[in-house]
């Protein structure tokens, strides 16, 4: 049986993707000199929160995920980041391939809330691999890629932010029920407002006391000035 091992050598934001996308560079190594015709991989990527430290501002942003810092000894559990397939082309010995991971800025997703709370540093990731390999010098045979294949990697927070900012610069995301969206759309149409930002600003103006900046008051309340 061929022994496979994996390592992640880097990550970059894909500047030409239709949406926020990270591209991880993987090194795949196969034991011996038997040709590998192809490998059909399944890759699960998990965030390992317990493998890094957090400043006070980051801790505040992670409270809704993990609770108060005093409880983190039991609550800092792994967070699912992505699960993606990858087809590795033919090679012998060792090769490298790009693992393309689409991202979201939906803050209802636990991984996005975690990443958004980080101010700098690195994100501790664990990549778990499994799949099927097609090998052999005369014809081919089918071999499993065992479930225990894995690779640790520390992704710069700045790389994730770059991927998000390329497509949604300075923006946040809120998911609303359909009836609430319909009501907002009706309000926007009635008042001939040019954008959703103008719609929300008008509603905040209505609710805010005279002389107050509603957006400034809102950001002061939540303690943050950017998404």
mmCIF file with all atom_site columns, C-alpha atoms in Angstrom:
data_model
loop_
_atom_site.group_PDB
_atom_site.id
_atom_site.type_symbol
_atom_site.label_atom_id
_atom_site.label_alt_id
_atom_site.label_comp_id
_atom_site.label_asym_id
_atom_site.label_entity_id
_atom_site.label_seq_id
_atom_site.pdbx_PDB_ins_code
_atom_site.Cartn_x
_atom_site.Cartn_y
_atom_site.Cartn_z
_atom_site.occupancy
_atom_site.B_iso_or_equiv
_atom_site.pdbx_formal_charge
_atom_site.auth_seq_id
_atom_site.auth_comp_id
_atom_site.auth_asym_id
_atom_site.auth_atom_id
_atom_site.pdbx_PDB_model_num
ATOM 1   C CA . UNK A 1 1   ? 0.000   0.000  0.000   1.00 0.00 ? 1   UNK A CA 1
ATOM 2   C CA . UNK A 1 2   ? 1.171   3.514  -0.802  1.00 0.00 ? 2   UNK A CA 1
ATOM 3   C CA . UNK A 1 3   ? 1.607   5.807  2.192   1.00 0.00 ? 3   UNK A CA 1
ATOM 4   C CA . UNK A 1 4   ? 0.380   9.349  1.633   1.00 0.00 ? 4   UNK A CA 1
ATOM 5   C CA . UNK A 1 5   ? 1.297   12.429 3.658   1.00 0.00 ? 5   UNK A CA 1
ATOM 6   C CA . UNK A 1 6   ? 0.181   16.040 3.336   1.00 0.00 ? 6   UNK A CA 1
ATOM 7   C CA . UNK A 1 7   ? 1.499   19.487 4.216   1.00 0.00 ? 7   UNK A CA 1
ATOM 8   C CA . UNK A 1 8   ? 0.168   22.992 3.633   1.00 0.00 ? 8   UNK A CA 1
ATOM 9   C CA . UNK A 1 9   ? 2.903   25.348 2.466   1.00 0.00 ? 9   UNK A CA 1
ATOM 10  C CA . UNK A 1 10  ? 0.971   28.606 2.095   1.00 0.00 ? 10  UNK A CA 1
ATOM 11  C CA . UNK A 1 11  ? -2.297  30.405 1.443   1.00 0.00 ? 11  UNK A CA 1
ATOM 12  C CA . UNK A 1 12  ? -3.370  33.378 -0.653  1.00 0.00 ? 12  UNK A CA 1
ATOM 13  C CA . UNK A 1 13  ? -6.536  35.296 -1.441  1.00 0.00 ? 13  UNK A CA 1
ATOM 14  C CA . UNK A 1 14  ? -7.723  34.662 -5.002  1.00 0.00 ? 14  UNK A CA 1
ATOM 15  C CA . UNK A 1 15  ? -7.969  38.139 -6.546  1.00 0.00 ? 15  UNK A CA 1
ATOM 16  C CA . UNK A 1 16  ? -9.899  36.911 -9.610  1.00 0.00 ? 16  UNK A CA 1
ATOM 17  C CA . UNK A 1 17  ? -12.573 34.708 -8.022  1.00 0.00 ? 17  UNK A CA 1
ATOM 18  C CA . UNK A 1 18  ? -16.254 35.644 -8.268  1.00 0.00 ? 18  UNK A CA 1
ATOM 19  C CA . UNK A 1 19  ? -16.549 35.670 -4.463  1.00 0.00 ? 19  UNK A CA 1
ATOM 20  C CA . UNK A 1 20  ? -14.236 35.589 -1.426  1.00 0.00 ? 20  UNK A CA 1
ATOM 21  C CA . UNK A 1 21  ? -11.894 32.649 -1.974  1.00 0.00 ? 21  UNK A CA 1
ATOM 22  C CA . UNK A 1 22  ? -8.773  31.313 -0.276  1.00 0.00 ? 22  UNK A CA 1
ATOM 23  C CA . UNK A 1 23  ? -6.272  29.138 -2.145  1.00 0.00 ? 23  UNK A CA 1
ATOM 24  C CA . UNK A 1 24  ? -4.191  26.806 0.012   1.00 0.00 ? 24  UNK A CA 1
ATOM 25  C CA . UNK A 1 25  ? -1.034  25.309 -1.470  1.00 0.00 ? 25  UNK A CA 1
ATOM 26  C CA . UNK A 1 26  ? -0.791  21.607 -0.599  1.00 0.00 ? 26  UNK A CA 1
ATOM 27  C CA . UNK A 1 27  ? 2.212   19.300 -0.865  1.00 0.00 ? 27  UNK A CA 1
ATOM 28  C CA . UNK A 1 28  ? 1.235   15.662 -1.397  1.00 0.00 ? 28  UNK A CA 1
ATOM 29  C CA . UNK A 1 29  ? 3.859   12.966 -0.866  1.00 0.00 ? 29  UNK A CA 1
ATOM 30  C CA . UNK A 1 30  ? 3.537   9.297  -1.836  1.00 0.00 ? 30  UNK A CA 1
ATOM 31  C CA . UNK A 1 31  ? 5.954   6.677  -0.535  1.00 0.00 ? 31  UNK A CA 1
ATOM 32  C CA . UNK A 1 32  ? 8.074   4.624  -2.916  1.00 0.00 ? 32  UNK A CA 1
ATOM 33  C CA . UNK A 1 33  ? 8.448   5.127  -6.648  1.00 0.00 ? 33  UNK A CA 1
ATOM 34  C CA . UNK A 1 34  ? 5.106   3.718  -7.805  1.00 0.00 ? 34  UNK A CA 1
ATOM 35  C CA . UNK A 1 35  ? 3.329   6.159  -10.142 1.00 0.00 ? 35  UNK A CA 1
ATOM 36  C CA . UNK A 1 36  ? 0.173   7.784  -8.789  1.00 0.00 ? 36  UNK A CA 1
ATOM 37  C CA . UNK A 1 37  ? -2.321  8.321  -11.610 1.00 0.00 ? 37  UNK A CA 1
ATOM 38  C CA . UNK A 1 38  ? -4.700  10.495 -9.581  1.00 0.00 ? 38  UNK A CA 1
ATOM 39  C CA . UNK A 1 39  ? -5.946  11.102 -6.058  1.00 0.00 ? 39  UNK A CA 1
ATOM 40  C CA . UNK A 1 40  ? -9.562  12.031 -5.324  1.00 0.00 ? 40  UNK A CA 1
ATOM 41  C CA . UNK A 1 41  ? -9.367  13.822 -1.983  1.00 0.00 ? 41  UNK A CA 1
ATOM 42  C CA . UNK A 1 42  ? -11.878 15.031 0.539   1.00 0.00 ? 42  UNK A CA 1
ATOM 43  C CA . UNK A 1 43  ? -10.490 17.776 2.771   1.00 0.00 ? 43  UNK A CA 1
ATOM 44  C CA . UNK A 1 44  ? -12.126 18.986 5.950   1.00 0.00 ? 44  UNK A CA 1
ATOM 45  C CA . UNK A 1 45  ? -10.669 22.170 7.466   1.00 0.00 ? 45  UNK A CA 1
ATOM 46  C CA . UNK A 1 46  ? -11.228 22.937 11.144  1.00 0.00 ? 46  UNK A CA 1
ATOM 47  C CA . UNK A 1 47  ? -10.303 25.950 13.229  1.00 0.00 ? 47  UNK A CA 1
ATOM 48  C CA . UNK A 1 48  ? -8.565  24.996 16.480  1.00 0.00 ? 48  UNK A CA 1
ATOM 49  C CA . UNK A 1 49  ? -9.311  27.991 18.783  1.00 0.00 ? 49  UNK A CA 1
ATOM 50  C CA . UNK A 1 50  ? -7.418  26.600 21.796  1.00 0.00 ? 50  UNK A CA 1
ATOM 51  C CA . UNK A 1 51  ? -4.099  26.771 19.909  1.00 0.00 ? 51  UNK A CA 1
ATOM 52  C CA . UNK A 1 52  ? -3.688  30.571 20.091  1.00 0.00 ? 52  UNK A CA 1
ATOM 53  C CA . UNK A 1 53  ? -4.015  33.428 22.574  1.00 0.00 ? 53  UNK A CA 1
ATOM 54  C CA . UNK A 1 54  ? -6.532  36.288 22.513  1.00 0.00 ? 54  UNK A CA 1
ATOM 55  C CA . UNK A 1 55  ? -6.397  39.950 23.494  1.00 0.00 ? 55  UNK A CA 1
ATOM 56  C CA . UNK A 1 56  ? -9.208  41.689 25.431  1.00 0.00 ? 56  UNK A CA 1
ATOM 57  C CA . UNK A 1 57  ? -10.879 43.056 22.280  1.00 0.00 ? 57  UNK A CA 1
ATOM 58  C CA . UNK A 1 58  ? -10.793 39.640 20.598  1.00 0.00 ? 58  UNK A CA 1
ATOM 59  C CA . UNK A 1 59  ? -12.163 37.986 23.741  1.00 0.00 ? 59  UNK A CA 1
ATOM 60  C CA . UNK A 1 60  ? -15.105 40.404 23.756  1.00 0.00 ? 60  UNK A CA 1
ATOM 61  C CA . UNK A 1 61  ? -15.876 39.523 20.138  1.00 0.00 ? 61  UNK A CA 1
ATOM 62  C CA . UNK A 1 62  ? -15.793 35.782 20.893  1.00 0.00 ? 62  UNK A CA 1
ATOM 63  C CA . UNK A 1 63  ? -18.151 35.864 23.873  1.00 0.00 ? 63  UNK A CA 1
ATOM 64  C CA . UNK A 1 64  ? -21.193 34.824 21.825  1.00 0.00 ? 64  UNK A CA 1
ATOM 65  C CA . UNK A 1 65  ? -19.280 31.758 20.526  1.00 0.00 ? 65  UNK A CA 1
ATOM 66  C CA . UNK A 1 66  ? -17.434 30.546 23.610  1.00 0.00 ? 66  UNK A CA 1
ATOM 67  C CA . UNK A 1 67  ? -18.944 32.406 26.563  1.00 0.00 ? 67  UNK A CA 1
ATOM 68  C CA . UNK A 1 68  ? -16.967 34.272 29.202  1.00 0.00 ? 68  UNK A CA 1
ATOM 69  C CA . UNK A 1 69  ? -13.201 33.771 29.233  1.00 0.00 ? 69  UNK A CA 1
ATOM 70  C CA . UNK A 1 70  ? -13.434 31.934 32.574  1.00 0.00 ? 70  UNK A CA 1
ATOM 71  C CA . UNK A 1 71  ? -15.241 29.103 30.755  1.00 0.00 ? 71  UNK A CA 1
ATOM 72  C CA . UNK A 1 72  ? -12.854 28.792 27.837  1.00 0.00 ? 72  UNK A CA 1
ATOM 73  C CA . UNK A 1 73  ? -11.120 25.768 29.307  1.00 0.00 ? 73  UNK A CA 1
ATOM 74  C CA . UNK A 1 74  ? -14.149 23.711 28.257  1.00 0.00 ? 74  UNK A CA 1
ATOM 75  C CA . UNK A 1 75  ? -15.782 25.798 25.513  1.00 0.00 ? 75  UNK A CA 1
ATOM 76  C CA . UNK A 1 76  ? -12.884 26.419 23.069  1.00 0.00 ? 76  UNK A CA 1
ATOM 77  C CA . UNK A 1 77  ? -13.927 23.538 20.833  1.00 0.00 ? 77  UNK A CA 1
ATOM 78  C CA . UNK A 1 78  ? -12.962 23.140 17.149  1.00 0.00 ? 78  UNK A CA 1
ATOM 79  C CA . UNK A 1 79  ? -15.029 25.118 14.635  1.00 0.00 ? 79  UNK A CA 1
ATOM 80  C CA . UNK A 1 80  ? -15.826 23.756 11.169  1.00 0.00 ? 80  UNK A CA 1
ATOM 81  C CA . UNK A 1 81  ? -14.377 26.047 8.481   1.00 0.00 ? 81  UNK A CA 1
ATOM 82  C CA . UNK A 1 82  ? -14.802 24.196 5.180   1.00 0.00 ? 82  UNK A CA 1
ATOM 83  C CA . UNK A 1 83  ? -15.185 20.836 3.511   1.00 0.00 ? 83  UNK A CA 1
ATOM 84  C CA . UNK A 1 84  ? -13.998 20.720 -0.098  1.00 0.00 ? 84  UNK A CA 1
ATOM 85  C CA . UNK A 1 85  ? -12.991 18.112 -2.704  1.00 0.00 ? 85  UNK A CA 1
ATOM 86  C CA . UNK A 1 86  ? -9.716  18.107 -4.627  1.00 0.00 ? 86  UNK A CA 1
ATOM 87  C CA . UNK A 1 87  ? -8.541  16.035 -7.585  1.00 0.00 ? 87  UNK A CA 1
ATOM 88  C CA . UNK A 1 88  ? -4.744  15.680 -7.597  1.00 0.00 ? 88  UNK A CA 1
ATOM 89  C CA . UNK A 1 89  ? -3.172  15.005 -11.004 1.00 0.00 ? 89  UNK A CA 1
ATOM 90  C CA . UNK A 1 90  ? -0.686  12.235 -11.808 1.00 0.00 ? 90  UNK A CA 1
ATOM 91  C CA . UNK A 1 91  ? 2.698   12.303 -10.066 1.00 0.00 ? 91  UNK A CA 1
ATOM 92  C CA . UNK A 1 92  ? 5.454   10.152 -8.693  1.00 0.00 ? 92  UNK A CA 1
ATOM 93  C CA . UNK A 1 93  ? 6.955   10.784 -5.274  1.00 0.00 ? 93  UNK A CA 1
ATOM 94  C CA . UNK A 1 94  ? 5.727   14.316 -4.559  1.00 0.00 ? 94  UNK A CA 1
ATOM 95  C CA . UNK A 1 95  ? 3.592   17.048 -6.077  1.00 0.00 ? 95  UNK A CA 1
ATOM 96  C CA . UNK A 1 96  ? 1.839   20.284 -5.159  1.00 0.00 ? 96  UNK A CA 1
ATOM 97  C CA . UNK A 1 97  ? -1.761  21.322 -5.795  1.00 0.00 ? 97  UNK A CA 1
ATOM 98  C CA . UNK A 1 98  ? -4.079  24.240 -5.043  1.00 0.00 ? 98  UNK A CA 1
ATOM 99  C CA . UNK A 1 99  ? -6.966  23.643 -2.647  1.00 0.00 ? 99  UNK A CA 1
ATOM 100 C CA . UNK A 1 100 ? -9.633  26.252 -3.444  1.00 0.00 ? 100 UNK A CA 1
ATOM 101 C CA . UNK A 1 101 ? -11.860 27.194 -0.494  1.00 0.00 ? 101 UNK A CA 1
ATOM 102 C CA . UNK A 1 102 ? -14.831 29.560 -1.029  1.00 0.00 ? 102 UNK A CA 1
ATOM 103 C CA . UNK A 1 103 ? -15.517 31.820 1.976   1.00 0.00 ? 103 UNK A CA 1
ATOM 104 C CA . UNK A 1 104 ? -18.524 33.727 3.254   1.00 0.00 ? 104 UNK A CA 1
ATOM 105 C CA . UNK A 1 105 ? -18.931 36.943 5.222   1.00 0.00 ? 105 UNK A CA 1
ATOM 106 C CA . UNK A 1 106 ? -22.213 35.658 6.688   1.00 0.00 ? 106 UNK A CA 1
ATOM 107 C CA . UNK A 1 107 ? -21.732 36.312 10.404  1.00 0.00 ? 107 UNK A CA 1
ATOM 108 C CA . UNK A 1 108 ? -24.421 33.749 11.263  1.00 0.00 ? 108 UNK A CA 1
ATOM 109 C CA . UNK A 1 109 ? -21.736 31.168 10.393  1.00 0.00 ? 109 UNK A CA 1
ATOM 110 C CA . UNK A 1 110 ? -19.604 30.291 13.441  1.00 0.00 ? 110 UNK A CA 1
ATOM 111 C CA . UNK A 1 111 ? -16.315 30.277 11.500  1.00 0.00 ? 111 UNK A CA 1
ATOM 112 C CA . UNK A 1 112 ? -17.001 33.757 10.105  1.00 0.00 ? 112 UNK A CA 1
ATOM 113 C CA . UNK A 1 113 ? -17.876 35.140 13.547  1.00 0.00 ? 113 UNK A CA 1
ATOM 114 C CA . UNK A 1 114 ? -14.631 33.677 14.893  1.00 0.00 ? 114 UNK A CA 1
ATOM 115 C CA . UNK A 1 115 ? -12.467 35.083 12.092  1.00 0.00 ? 115 UNK A CA 1
ATOM 116 C CA . UNK A 1 116 ? -14.176 38.483 12.204  1.00 0.00 ? 116 UNK A CA 1
ATOM 117 C CA . UNK A 1 117 ? -13.388 38.783 15.928  1.00 0.00 ? 117 UNK A CA 1
ATOM 118 C CA . UNK A 1 118 ? -9.624  38.391 15.390  1.00 0.00 ? 118 UNK A CA 1
ATOM 119 C CA . UNK A 1 119 ? -7.622  41.593 15.032  1.00 0.00 ? 119 UNK A CA 1
ATOM 120 C CA . UNK A 1 120 ? -4.293  40.147 13.852  1.00 0.00 ? 120 UNK A CA 1
ATOM 121 C CA . UNK A 1 121 ? -1.982  37.162 14.179  1.00 0.00 ? 121 UNK A CA 1
ATOM 122 C CA . UNK A 1 122 ? -2.732  33.711 12.793  1.00 0.00 ? 122 UNK A CA 1
ATOM 123 C CA . UNK A 1 123 ? -5.627  31.269 12.657  1.00 0.00 ? 123 UNK A CA 1
ATOM 124 C CA . UNK A 1 124 ? -4.720  27.727 13.797  1.00 0.00 ? 124 UNK A CA 1
ATOM 125 C CA . UNK A 1 125 ? -6.142  25.296 11.237  1.00 0.00 ? 125 UNK A CA 1
ATOM 126 C CA . UNK A 1 126 ? -6.216  21.518 11.065  1.00 0.00 ? 126 UNK A CA 1
ATOM 127 C CA . UNK A 1 127 ? -6.704  19.893 7.666   1.00 0.00 ? 127 UNK A CA 1
ATOM 128 C CA . UNK A 1 128 ? -8.111  16.356 7.660   1.00 0.00 ? 128 UNK A CA 1
ATOM 129 C CA . UNK A 1 129 ? -7.757  14.278 4.499   1.00 0.00 ? 129 UNK A CA 1
ATOM 130 C CA . UNK A 1 130 ? -9.347  11.124 3.133   1.00 0.00 ? 130 UNK A CA 1
ATOM 131 C CA . UNK A 1 131 ? -10.187 9.794  -0.292  1.00 0.00 ? 131 UNK A CA 1
ATOM 132 C CA . UNK A 1 132 ? -9.159  7.355  -3.013  1.00 0.00 ? 132 UNK A CA 1
ATOM 133 C CA . UNK A 1 133 ? -5.860  6.972  -4.867  1.00 0.00 ? 133 UNK A CA 1
ATOM 134 C CA . UNK A 1 134 ? -5.316  5.313  -8.231  1.00 0.00 ? 134 UNK A CA 1
ATOM 135 C CA . UNK A 1 135 ? -1.777  3.920  -8.445  1.00 0.00 ? 135 UNK A CA 1
ATOM 136 C CA . UNK A 1 136 ? 0.347   1.334  -10.277 1.00 0.00 ? 136 UNK A CA 1
ATOM 137 C CA . UNK A 1 137 ? 3.003   1.080  -12.979 1.00 0.00 ? 137 UNK A CA 1
ATOM 138 C CA . UNK A 1 138 ? 1.198   -1.526 -15.103 1.00 0.00 ? 138 UNK A CA 1
ATOM 139 C CA . UNK A 1 139 ? -2.476  -0.707 -15.223 1.00 0.00 ? 139 UNK A CA 1
ATOM 140 C CA . UNK A 1 140 ? -3.741  0.704  -11.941 1.00 0.00 ? 140 UNK A CA 1
ATOM 141 C CA . UNK A 1 141 ? -5.051  -0.290 -8.549  1.00 0.00 ? 141 UNK A CA 1
ATOM 142 C CA . UNK A 1 142 ? -7.371  1.529  -6.188  1.00 0.00 ? 142 UNK A CA 1
ATOM 143 C CA . UNK A 1 143 ? -6.135  2.410  -2.695  1.00 0.00 ? 143 UNK A CA 1
ATOM 144 C CA . UNK A 1 144 ? -7.775  4.315  0.141   1.00 0.00 ? 144 UNK A CA 1
ATOM 145 C CA . UNK A 1 145 ? -6.305  7.478  1.620   1.00 0.00 ? 145 UNK A CA 1
ATOM 146 C CA . UNK A 1 146 ? -6.741  6.752  5.358   1.00 0.00 ? 146 UNK A CA 1
ATOM 147 C CA . UNK A 1 147 ? -8.903  8.988  7.544   1.00 0.00 ? 147 UNK A CA 1
ATOM 148 C CA . UNK A 1 148 ? -5.975  9.741  9.863   1.00 0.00 ? 148 UNK A CA 1
ATOM 149 C CA . UNK A 1 149 ? -4.076  11.849 7.277   1.00 0.00 ? 149 UNK A CA 1
ATOM 150 C CA . UNK A 1 150 ? -3.857  15.453 8.489   1.00 0.00 ? 150 UNK A CA 1
ATOM 151 C CA . UNK A 1 151 ? -1.808  18.663 8.328   1.00 0.00 ? 151 UNK A CA 1
ATOM 152 C CA . UNK A 1 152 ? -1.649  21.642 10.695  1.00 0.00 ? 152 UNK A CA 1
ATOM 153 C CA . UNK A 1 153 ? -1.343  25.165 9.304   1.00 0.00 ? 153 UNK A CA 1
ATOM 154 C CA . UNK A 1 154 ? -1.431  28.687 10.719  1.00 0.00 ? 154 UNK A CA 1
ATOM 155 C CA . UNK A 1 155 ? -3.239  31.030 8.339   1.00 0.00 ? 155 UNK A CA 1
ATOM 156 C CA . UNK A 1 156 ? -2.582  34.783 8.671   1.00 0.00 ? 156 UNK A CA 1
ATOM 157 C CA . UNK A 1 157 ? -5.725  36.647 9.704   1.00 0.00 ? 157 UNK A CA 1
ATOM 158 C CA . UNK A 1 158 ? -4.753  39.335 7.174   1.00 0.00 ? 158 UNK A CA 1
ATOM 159 C CA . UNK A 1 159 ? -5.131  36.842 4.309   1.00 0.00 ? 159 UNK A CA 1
ATOM 160 C CA . UNK A 1 160 ? -8.741  36.053 5.236   1.00 0.00 ? 160 UNK A CA 1
ATOM 161 C CA . UNK A 1 161 ? -9.510  39.777 5.611   1.00 0.00 ? 161 UNK A CA 1
ATOM 162 C CA . UNK A 1 162 ? -7.963  40.446 2.205   1.00 0.00 ? 162 UNK A CA 1
ATOM 163 C CA . UNK A 1 163 ? -10.240 37.849 0.587   1.00 0.00 ? 163 UNK A CA 1
ATOM 164 C CA . UNK A 1 164 ? -13.348 39.379 2.194   1.00 0.00 ? 164 UNK A CA 1
ATOM 165 C CA . UNK A 1 165 ? -12.384 43.020 1.572   1.00 0.00 ? 165 UNK A CA 1
ATOM 166 C CA . UNK A 1 166 ? -11.757 42.387 -2.130  1.00 0.00 ? 166 UNK A CA 1
ATOM 167 C CA . UNK A 1 167 ? -15.462 41.685 -2.609  1.00 0.00 ? 167 UNK A CA 1
ATOM 168 C CA . UNK A 1 168 ? -17.191 43.406 0.329   1.00 0.00 ? 168 UNK A CA 1
ATOM 169 C CA . UNK A 1 169 ? -14.994 46.373 1.320   1.00 0.00 ? 169 UNK A CA 1
ATOM 170 C CA . UNK A 1 170 ? -16.048 47.901 4.612   1.00 0.00 ? 170 UNK A CA 1
ATOM 171 C CA . UNK A 1 171 ? -19.313 45.916 4.709   1.00 0.00 ? 171 UNK A CA 1
ATOM 172 C CA . UNK A 1 172 ? -21.091 43.700 7.208   1.00 0.00 ? 172 UNK A CA 1
ATOM 173 C CA . UNK A 1 173 ? -23.914 41.201 6.772   1.00 0.00 ? 173 UNK A CA 1
ATOM 174 C CA . UNK A 1 174 ? -27.284 40.718 8.457   1.00 0.00 ? 174 UNK A CA 1
ATOM 175 C CA . UNK A 1 175 ? -29.707 37.862 7.725   1.00 0.00 ? 175 UNK A CA 1
ATOM 176 C CA . UNK A 1 176 ? -33.371 38.829 8.158   1.00 0.00 ? 176 UNK A CA 1
ATOM 177 C CA . UNK A 1 177 ? -36.648 36.896 7.910   1.00 0.00 ? 177 UNK A CA 1
ATOM 178 C CA . UNK A 1 178 ? -38.510 37.229 4.616   1.00 0.00 ? 178 UNK A CA 1
ATOM 179 C CA . UNK A 1 179 ? -41.374 39.279 6.107   1.00 0.00 ? 179 UNK A CA 1
ATOM 180 C CA . UNK A 1 180 ? -38.883 41.753 7.608   1.00 0.00 ? 180 UNK A CA 1
ATOM 181 C CA . UNK A 1 181 ? -37.111 42.076 4.255   1.00 0.00 ? 181 UNK A CA 1
ATOM 182 C CA . UNK A 1 182 ? -40.446 42.649 2.518   1.00 0.00 ? 182 UNK A CA 1
ATOM 183 C CA . UNK A 1 183 ? -41.326 45.375 5.034   1.00 0.00 ? 183 UNK A CA 1
ATOM 184 C CA . UNK A 1 184 ? -37.930 47.063 4.533   1.00 0.00 ? 184 UNK A CA 1
ATOM 185 C CA . UNK A 1 185 ? -38.315 46.882 0.757   1.00 0.00 ? 185 UNK A CA 1
ATOM 186 C CA . UNK A 1 186 ? -41.771 48.427 0.979   1.00 0.00 ? 186 UNK A CA 1
ATOM 187 C CA . UNK A 1 187 ? -40.415 51.238 3.195   1.00 0.00 ? 187 UNK A CA 1
ATOM 188 C CA . UNK A 1 188 ? -37.551 51.845 0.762   1.00 0.00 ? 188 UNK A CA 1
ATOM 189 C CA . UNK A 1 189 ? -39.934 51.986 -2.204  1.00 0.00 ? 189 UNK A CA 1
ATOM 190 C CA . UNK A 1 190 ? -42.396 54.315 -0.439  1.00 0.00 ? 190 UNK A CA 1
ATOM 191 C CA . UNK A 1 191 ? -39.654 56.802 0.369   1.00 0.00 ? 191 UNK A CA 1
ATOM 192 C CA . UNK A 1 192 ? -37.754 56.369 -2.928  1.00 0.00 ? 192 UNK A CA 1
ATOM 193 C CA . UNK A 1 193 ? -34.507 55.643 -1.081  1.00 0.00 ? 193 UNK A CA 1
ATOM 194 C CA . UNK A 1 194 ? -31.500 54.861 -3.304  1.00 0.00 ? 194 UNK A CA 1
ATOM 195 C CA . UNK A 1 195 ? -29.850 52.093 -1.215  1.00 0.00 ? 195 UNK A CA 1
ATOM 196 C CA . UNK A 1 196 ? -30.226 49.789 1.783   1.00 0.00 ? 196 UNK A CA 1
ATOM 197 C CA . UNK A 1 197 ? -27.775 51.996 3.679   1.00 0.00 ? 197 UNK A CA 1
ATOM 198 C CA . UNK A 1 198 ? -30.023 55.002 3.081   1.00 0.00 ? 198 UNK A CA 1
ATOM 199 C CA . UNK A 1 199 ? -33.041 52.943 4.165   1.00 0.00 ? 199 UNK A CA 1
ATOM 200 C CA . UNK A 1 200 ? -31.510 51.927 7.484   1.00 0.00 ? 200 UNK A CA 1
ATOM 201 C CA . UNK A 1 201 ? -30.138 55.431 8.081   1.00 0.00 ? 201 UNK A CA 1
ATOM 202 C CA . UNK A 1 202 ? -33.637 56.871 7.572   1.00 0.00 ? 202 UNK A CA 1
ATOM 203 C CA . UNK A 1 203 ? -35.097 54.389 10.065  1.00 0.00 ? 203 UNK A CA 1
ATOM 204 C CA . UNK A 1 204 ? -32.352 55.177 12.593  1.00 0.00 ? 204 UNK A CA 1
ATOM 205 C CA . UNK A 1 205 ? -32.954 58.909 12.110  1.00 0.00 ? 205 UNK A CA 1
ATOM 206 C CA . UNK A 1 206 ? -36.603 58.357 12.930  1.00 0.00 ? 206 UNK A CA 1
ATOM 207 C CA . UNK A 1 207 ? -35.765 56.444 16.116  1.00 0.00 ? 207 UNK A CA 1
ATOM 208 C CA . UNK A 1 208 ? -32.831 58.605 17.320  1.00 0.00 ? 208 UNK A CA 1
ATOM 209 C CA . UNK A 1 209 ? -33.265 61.657 19.610  1.00 0.00 ? 209 UNK A CA 1
ATOM 210 C CA . UNK A 1 210 ? -32.914 65.056 17.845  1.00 0.00 ? 210 UNK A CA 1
ATOM 211 C CA . UNK A 1 211 ? -29.315 66.167 17.325  1.00 0.00 ? 211 UNK A CA 1
ATOM 212 C CA . UNK A 1 212 ? -27.827 62.693 17.631  1.00 0.00 ? 212 UNK A CA 1
ATOM 213 C CA . UNK A 1 213 ? -25.988 60.846 14.885  1.00 0.00 ? 213 UNK A CA 1
ATOM 214 C CA . UNK A 1 214 ? -27.805 57.473 14.817  1.00 0.00 ? 214 UNK A CA 1
ATOM 215 C CA . UNK A 1 215 ? -24.945 55.571 13.187  1.00 0.00 ? 215 UNK A CA 1
ATOM 216 C CA . UNK A 1 216 ? -22.418 56.994 15.639  1.00 0.00 ? 216 UNK A CA 1
ATOM 217 C CA . UNK A 1 217 ? -24.735 56.141 18.530  1.00 0.00 ? 217 UNK A CA 1
ATOM 218 C CA . UNK A 1 218 ? -25.164 52.597 17.219  1.00 0.00 ? 218 UNK A CA 1
ATOM 219 C CA . UNK A 1 219 ? -21.431 51.913 16.788  1.00 0.00 ? 219 UNK A CA 1
ATOM 220 C CA . UNK A 1 220 ? -20.760 53.377 20.228  1.00 0.00 ? 220 UNK A CA 1
ATOM 221 C CA . UNK A 1 221 ? -23.301 50.964 21.690  1.00 0.00 ? 221 UNK A CA 1
ATOM 222 C CA . UNK A 1 222 ? -21.722 47.868 20.167  1.00 0.00 ? 222 UNK A CA 1
ATOM 223 C CA . UNK A 1 223 ? -18.176 49.139 20.743  1.00 0.00 ? 223 UNK A CA 1
ATOM 224 C CA . UNK A 1 224 ? -17.034 48.653 17.136  1.00 0.00 ? 224 UNK A CA 1
ATOM 225 C CA . UNK A 1 225 ? -16.696 50.986 14.167  1.00 0.00 ? 225 UNK A CA 1
ATOM 226 C CA . UNK A 1 226 ? -16.165 48.526 11.366  1.00 0.00 ? 226 UNK A CA 1
ATOM 227 C CA . UNK A 1 227 ? -17.654 45.154 10.342  1.00 0.00 ? 227 UNK A CA 1
#
